[in-house]
Amino acid sequence: MTAAIGIGVSRRKGLPGKRHGREWLEAQFRLSLIILAFVLSGGTLGFMVVEGWGFLDALYMTIITLSTVGFTEVHPLSSVGKVLSMGIIVTGVGSAGFAVGTIARITLEDRIRDAFGRRFMKAIEKLRDHYIVCGYGRMGRVICEELASRDVPFVVIEVGDDALEELEKESFLYLKGDATDDEDLIAAGIERAAGLISVVTEDTQNVFIVLTARGLNPKLNIVTRAATEENIKKLVRAGANKVVSPYFVGGHRIAQAVMRPTVLDFLETIVQNREMDLRLEEARVSPQSPLVGKTLVDSGLRKDFNIILFAVKGPTGSMIFNPSPDTEFKAGDTLVILGKTNDLEVFERIVKGT
C-alpha cells in the first residue's frame, strides 16, 4: 500500500475533505439567490409603479418573465413596461440559471464525494503497520515527503482547510479531523499502526494527542515535537517514545556547521543526497535471521554485503559503538548500518530472515 492516494476523507461525514472550490460554489449560490430576490421584489414593485397593477398581477408577471414560460402578459405592457421586462430577463434569467446549475453541481459533487469517500475509507481500513502523522505544517510536510519517498504507508490527520488543500495537491492520504479525538485516531487505524508522529504547533495539543494515542495502542511508537525544553519531560510522561525539540536540534546543527563543517556535510550527504545512493539505516535482527549467534567477523557484513556497521543497540537499549570483530549478534539487536540501497535491501532480508 503506497502512501500517495488521490483524495482525502472527512471521517464524520465519510466524504472527502472540504475544498475551497466547494466554498466558492456555495458563496456564488447564495449571491445568485440574493440577486434573484432583488430582481423578484424589484420587478414586482416596478410593474406596480409603472403599470399601476395590483401586487398579485405584478408578482405573477415578474415570475412568468423570470421563468420564460411564454404565457401571455396579464395586461398589455407600455413601452416602459417592456423595458422593465427586458431588464428582468437579462438580470434574472441568468441568475436563475446559474443558481439551478450550481445546485446541480453541488448535488453531483456530493454524490461523487460520497462514492470516493467510501472508497478511500476502505483504503485506510486496509492499512497495516503504517504511520499516523498529526499536523501538516512545515514539519509535517517534510515528514510526509520523506515517508512518501521511502514508500512508507501513512495517513495524515489535519483540520485546517489550507493544509487539506496542500495534501490534495500532493495526493497524500488524509483524514479531516481532530487527532485528540479517539474516534479520529481509530478511523486512521491507530490499532494497526506502527507509529504516530505528532507535530501540531501547540505543545498542549501534542500532550493530549500522545495521551490519547498511548491509551488506544500501548505498543505504539510515538514521536512528537516540543516547542519548549520544559515540555519534553511532560511529553515523555504522557507516553512519547521520543521527543524532538526543533529549536534545540536547529541550534545544535548550526553550532556543528561552524565547529565541524566537514562532519556535518558528510551526514547531510548521507541523509539528504539521494544521488549518491548512500543510506544510513537501521535493521532489527529477527529470531529467524541466520545472523543470530554469529560474530561480526563471521557475518561477512563488509565482504559479502559491502555494508559498514556503525553501532549495535541491544534489546535493553544498550549501545555498542564501532563494535569489535568478535561482537555476537542476538535476536532483537538493532544494527545501525551504512551502504548502498541495493546492498541494504539484500542485507535487510537476511536480517529479517526472509
PDB file of C-alpha atoms in Angstrom, residues 86-234:
ATOM      1  CA  MET A  86     -36.262  43.037 -20.727  1.00  0.00           C
ATOM      2  CA  GLY A  87     -34.295  44.145 -17.667  1.00  0.00           C
ATOM      3  CA  ILE A  88     -35.844  41.354 -15.612  1.00  0.00           C
ATOM      4  CA  ILE A  89     -34.957  38.798 -18.282  1.00  0.00           C
ATOM      5  CA  VAL A  90     -31.345  39.987 -18.619  1.00  0.00           C
ATOM      6  CA  THR A  91     -30.623  40.161 -14.890  1.00  0.00           C
ATOM      7  CA  GLY A  92     -32.921  37.495 -13.540  1.00  0.00           C
ATOM      8  CA  VAL A  93     -32.810  34.639 -16.022  1.00  0.00           C
ATOM      9  CA  GLY A  94     -29.034  34.431 -15.910  1.00  0.00           C
ATOM     10  CA  SER A  95     -29.033  34.421 -12.107  1.00  0.00           C
ATOM     11  CA  ALA A  96     -31.772  31.777 -12.019  1.00  0.00           C
ATOM     12  CA  GLY A  97     -29.893  29.606 -14.485  1.00  0.00           C
ATOM     13  CA  PHE A  98     -26.665  29.934 -12.509  1.00  0.00           C
ATOM     14  CA  ALA A  99     -28.475  29.078  -9.270  1.00  0.00           C
ATOM     15  CA  VAL A 100     -30.035  25.952 -10.793  1.00  0.00           C
ATOM     16  CA  GLY A 101     -26.713  24.928 -12.328  1.00  0.00           C
ATOM     17  CA  THR A 102     -24.915  25.447  -9.003  1.00  0.00           C
ATOM     18  CA  ILE A 103     -27.467  23.297  -7.185  1.00  0.00           C
ATOM     19  CA  ALA A 104     -26.991  20.544  -9.755  1.00  0.00           C
ATOM     20  CA  ARG A 105     -23.224  20.779  -9.499  1.00  0.00           C
ATOM     21  CA  ILE A 106     -23.217  20.688  -5.684  1.00  0.00           C
ATOM     22  CA  THR A 107     -25.570  17.690  -5.712  1.00  0.00           C
ATOM     23  CA  LEU A 108     -23.433  15.851  -8.254  1.00  0.00           C
ATOM     24  CA  GLU A 109     -20.227  16.620  -6.348  1.00  0.00           C
ATOM     25  CA  ASP A 110     -21.793  15.355  -3.114  1.00  0.00           C
ATOM     26  CA  ARG A 111     -22.635  12.047  -4.773  1.00  0.00           C
ATOM     27  CA  ILE A 112     -19.174  11.743  -6.284  1.00  0.00           C
ATOM     28  CA  ARG A 113     -17.530  12.658  -2.983  1.00  0.00           C
ATOM     29  CA  ASP A 114     -19.681  10.156  -1.153  1.00  0.00           C
ATOM     30  CA  ALA A 115     -18.631   7.403  -3.555  1.00  0.00           C
ATOM     31  CA  PHE A 116     -14.957   8.344  -3.382  1.00  0.00           C
ATOM     32  CA  GLY A 117     -15.192   8.833   0.386  1.00  0.00           C
ATOM     33  CA  ARG A 118     -16.379   5.264   0.914  1.00  0.00           C
ATOM     34  CA  ARG A 119     -13.688   4.004  -1.411  1.00  0.00           C
ATOM     35  CA  PHE A 120     -10.840   5.754   0.361  1.00  0.00           C
ATOM     36  CA  MET A 121     -12.140   4.961   3.822  1.00  0.00           C
ATOM     37  CA  LYS A 122     -11.760   1.358   2.722  1.00  0.00           C
ATOM     38  CA  ALA A 123      -8.187   2.184   1.672  1.00  0.00           C
ATOM     39  CA  ILE A 124      -7.461   3.438   5.193  1.00  0.00           C
ATOM     40  CA  GLU A 125      -9.031   0.324   6.683  1.00  0.00           C
ATOM     41  CA  LYS A 126      -6.583  -1.799   4.657  1.00  0.00           C
ATOM     42  CA  LEU A 127      -3.508  -0.017   6.041  1.00  0.00           C
ATOM     43  CA  ARG A 128      -1.248  -2.121   8.263  1.00  0.00           C
ATOM     44  CA  ASP A 129       1.975  -1.125  10.069  1.00  0.00           C
ATOM     45  CA  HIS A 130       1.529   2.412   8.801  1.00  0.00           C
ATOM     46  CA  TYR A 131       2.255   5.763  10.405  1.00  0.00           C
ATOM     47  CA  ILE A 132      -0.202   8.427  11.502  1.00  0.00           C
ATOM     48  CA  VAL A 133       1.042  11.991  11.063  1.00  0.00           C
ATOM     49  CA  CYS A 134      -0.838  14.515  13.203  1.00  0.00           C
ATOM     50  CA  GLY A 135      -0.486  18.004  11.759  1.00  0.00           C
ATOM     51  CA  TYR A 136       0.566  19.109   8.296  1.00  0.00           C
ATOM     52  CA  GLY A 137       2.502  22.293   8.991  1.00  0.00           C
ATOM     53  CA  ARG A 138       6.093  22.962   7.997  1.00  0.00           C
ATOM     54  CA  MET A 139       7.432  19.969   9.907  1.00  0.00           C
ATOM     55  CA  GLY A 140       4.570  17.698   8.912  1.00  0.00           C
ATOM     56  CA  ARG A 141       5.114  18.498   5.242  1.00  0.00           C
ATOM     57  CA  VAL A 142       8.796  17.481   5.405  1.00  0.00           C
ATOM     58  CA  ILE A 143       7.947  14.293   7.312  1.00  0.00           C
ATOM     59  CA  CYS A 144       5.296  13.272   4.783  1.00  0.00           C
ATOM     60  CA  GLU A 145       7.615  13.915   1.851  1.00  0.00           C
ATOM     61  CA  GLU A 146      10.286  11.751   3.474  1.00  0.00           C
ATOM     62  CA  LEU A 147       7.851   8.926   4.222  1.00  0.00           C
ATOM     63  CA  ALA A 148       6.459   9.070   0.686  1.00  0.00           C
ATOM     64  CA  SER A 149       9.966   8.984  -0.833  1.00  0.00           C
ATOM     65  CA  ARG A 150      10.591   5.686   1.009  1.00  0.00           C
ATOM     66  CA  ASP A 151       7.157   4.242   0.094  1.00  0.00           C
ATOM     67  CA  VAL A 152       6.222   4.093   3.773  1.00  0.00           C
ATOM     68  CA  PRO A 153       2.411   3.979   4.165  1.00  0.00           C
ATOM     69  CA  PHE A 154       0.943   6.809   6.213  1.00  0.00           C
ATOM     70  CA  VAL A 155      -2.186   8.834   6.786  1.00  0.00           C
ATOM     71  CA  VAL A 156      -2.372  12.459   7.923  1.00  0.00           C
ATOM     72  CA  ILE A 157      -4.892  13.840  10.409  1.00  0.00           C
ATOM     73  CA  GLU A 158      -5.450  17.546   9.787  1.00  0.00           C
ATOM     74  CA  VAL A 159      -8.261  20.040  10.323  1.00  0.00           C
ATOM     75  CA  GLY A 160      -7.118  23.239   8.579  1.00  0.00           C
ATOM     76  CA  ASP A 161      -8.609  23.823   5.126  1.00  0.00           C
ATOM     77  CA  ASP A 162      -5.381  25.351   3.764  1.00  0.00           C
ATOM     78  CA  ALA A 163      -3.389  22.296   4.826  1.00  0.00           C
ATOM     79  CA  LEU A 164      -6.042  19.968   3.375  1.00  0.00           C
ATOM     80  CA  GLU A 165      -5.751  21.704   0.031  1.00  0.00           C
ATOM     81  CA  GLU A 166      -1.982  21.151   0.078  1.00  0.00           C
ATOM     82  CA  LEU A 167      -2.489  17.498   0.995  1.00  0.00           C
ATOM     83  CA  GLU A 168      -4.750  17.024  -2.016  1.00  0.00           C
ATOM     84  CA  LYS A 169      -2.172  18.625  -4.293  1.00  0.00           C
ATOM     85  CA  GLU A 170       0.437  16.168  -3.008  1.00  0.00           C
ATOM     86  CA  SER A 171      -2.059  13.265  -3.244  1.00  0.00           C
ATOM     87  CA  PHE A 172      -1.385  12.170   0.338  1.00  0.00           C
ATOM     88  CA  LEU A 173      -3.968  10.087   2.150  1.00  0.00           C
ATOM     89  CA  TYR A 174      -5.540  12.099   4.947  1.00  0.00           C
ATOM     90  CA  LEU A 175      -8.458  12.448   7.315  1.00  0.00           C
ATOM     91  CA  LYS A 176     -10.052  15.740   8.222  1.00  0.00           C
ATOM     92  CA  GLY A 177     -10.391  15.550  11.966  1.00  0.00           C
ATOM     93  CA  ASP A 178      -9.013  16.168  15.450  1.00  0.00           C
ATOM     94  CA  ALA A 179      -6.084  13.957  16.479  1.00  0.00           C
ATOM     95  CA  THR A 180      -7.043  14.317  20.163  1.00  0.00           C
ATOM     96  CA  ASP A 181     -10.331  12.562  19.407  1.00  0.00           C
ATOM     97  CA  ASP A 182     -10.397   8.796  19.982  1.00  0.00           C
ATOM     98  CA  GLU A 183     -12.715   8.193  17.042  1.00  0.00           C
ATOM     99  CA  ASP A 184     -10.498  10.072  14.599  1.00  0.00           C
ATOM    100  CA  LEU A 185      -7.407   8.112  15.655  1.00  0.00           C
ATOM    101  CA  ILE A 186      -9.338   4.850  15.434  1.00  0.00           C
ATOM    102  CA  ALA A 187     -10.559   5.827  11.961  1.00  0.00           C
ATOM    103  CA  ALA A 188      -6.912   6.407  10.988  1.00  0.00           C
ATOM    104  CA  GLY A 189      -6.139   2.826  12.046  1.00  0.00           C
ATOM    105  CA  ILE A 190      -4.188   3.504  15.233  1.00  0.00           C
ATOM    106  CA  GLU A 191      -4.786  -0.036  16.492  1.00  0.00           C
ATOM    107  CA  ARG A 192      -2.971  -1.388  13.400  1.00  0.00           C
ATOM    108  CA  ALA A 193      -0.354   1.369  13.087  1.00  0.00           C
ATOM    109  CA  ALA A 194       3.381   1.010  13.598  1.00  0.00           C
ATOM    110  CA  GLY A 195       3.811   4.537  14.896  1.00  0.00           C
ATOM    111  CA  LEU A 196       2.385   8.005  15.380  1.00  0.00           C
ATOM    112  CA  ILE A 197       4.083  11.340  14.717  1.00  0.00           C
ATOM    113  CA  SER A 198       2.558  14.384  16.407  1.00  0.00           C
ATOM    114  CA  VAL A 199       3.838  17.719  15.102  1.00  0.00           C
ATOM    115  CA  VAL A 200       1.000  20.149  15.734  1.00  0.00           C
ATOM    116  CA  THR A 201       2.023  23.664  16.742  1.00  0.00           C
ATOM    117  CA  GLU A 202       0.914  23.737  20.385  1.00  0.00           C
ATOM    118  CA  ASP A 203       2.647  21.549  22.978  1.00  0.00           C
ATOM    119  CA  THR A 204      -0.615  21.169  24.900  1.00  0.00           C
ATOM    120  CA  GLN A 205      -2.236  19.579  21.850  1.00  0.00           C
ATOM    121  CA  ASN A 206       0.745  17.266  21.407  1.00  0.00           C
ATOM    122  CA  VAL A 207       0.380  16.172  25.027  1.00  0.00           C
ATOM    123  CA  PHE A 208      -3.318  15.351  24.525  1.00  0.00           C
ATOM    124  CA  ILE A 209      -2.579  13.522  21.261  1.00  0.00           C
ATOM    125  CA  VAL A 210       0.179  11.449  22.883  1.00  0.00           C
ATOM    126  CA  LEU A 211      -2.010  10.592  25.886  1.00  0.00           C
ATOM    127  CA  THR A 212      -4.907   9.570  23.662  1.00  0.00           C
ATOM    128  CA  ALA A 213      -2.749   7.544  21.282  1.00  0.00           C
ATOM    129  CA  ARG A 214      -0.916   5.748  24.078  1.00  0.00           C
ATOM    130  CA  GLY A 215      -4.217   4.768  25.661  1.00  0.00           C
ATOM    131  CA  LEU A 216      -5.501   3.342  22.376  1.00  0.00           C
ATOM    132  CA  ASN A 217      -2.320   1.460  21.494  1.00  0.00           C
ATOM    133  CA  PRO A 218       0.159   0.797  24.344  1.00  0.00           C
ATOM    134  CA  LYS A 219       2.731  -0.704  21.932  1.00  0.00           C
ATOM    135  CA  LEU A 220       2.702   2.233  19.507  1.00  0.00           C
ATOM    136  CA  ASN A 221       5.979   4.004  18.722  1.00  0.00           C
ATOM    137  CA  ILE A 222       5.176   7.690  19.337  1.00  0.00           C
ATOM    138  CA  VAL A 223       7.419  10.555  18.257  1.00  0.00           C
ATOM    139  CA  THR A 224       6.454  14.156  18.908  1.00  0.00           C
ATOM    140  CA  ARG A 225       7.849  17.668  18.907  1.00  0.00           C
ATOM    141  CA  ALA A 226       8.227  20.101  21.781  1.00  0.00           C
ATOM    142  CA  ALA A 227       8.436  23.853  21.394  1.00  0.00           C
ATOM    143  CA  THR A 228       9.994  24.359  24.836  1.00  0.00           C
ATOM    144  CA  GLU A 229      12.530  22.328  26.770  1.00  0.00           C
ATOM    145  CA  GLU A 230      10.393  22.126  29.915  1.00  0.00           C
ATOM    146  CA  ASN A 231       7.653  20.323  27.986  1.00  0.00           C
ATOM    147  CA  ILE A 232       9.914  17.479  26.877  1.00  0.00           C
ATOM    148  CA  LYS A 233       9.547  15.650  30.208  1.00  0.00           C
ATOM    149  CA  LYS A 234       5.784  16.181  30.162  1.00  0.00           C
TER     150      LYS A 234
END
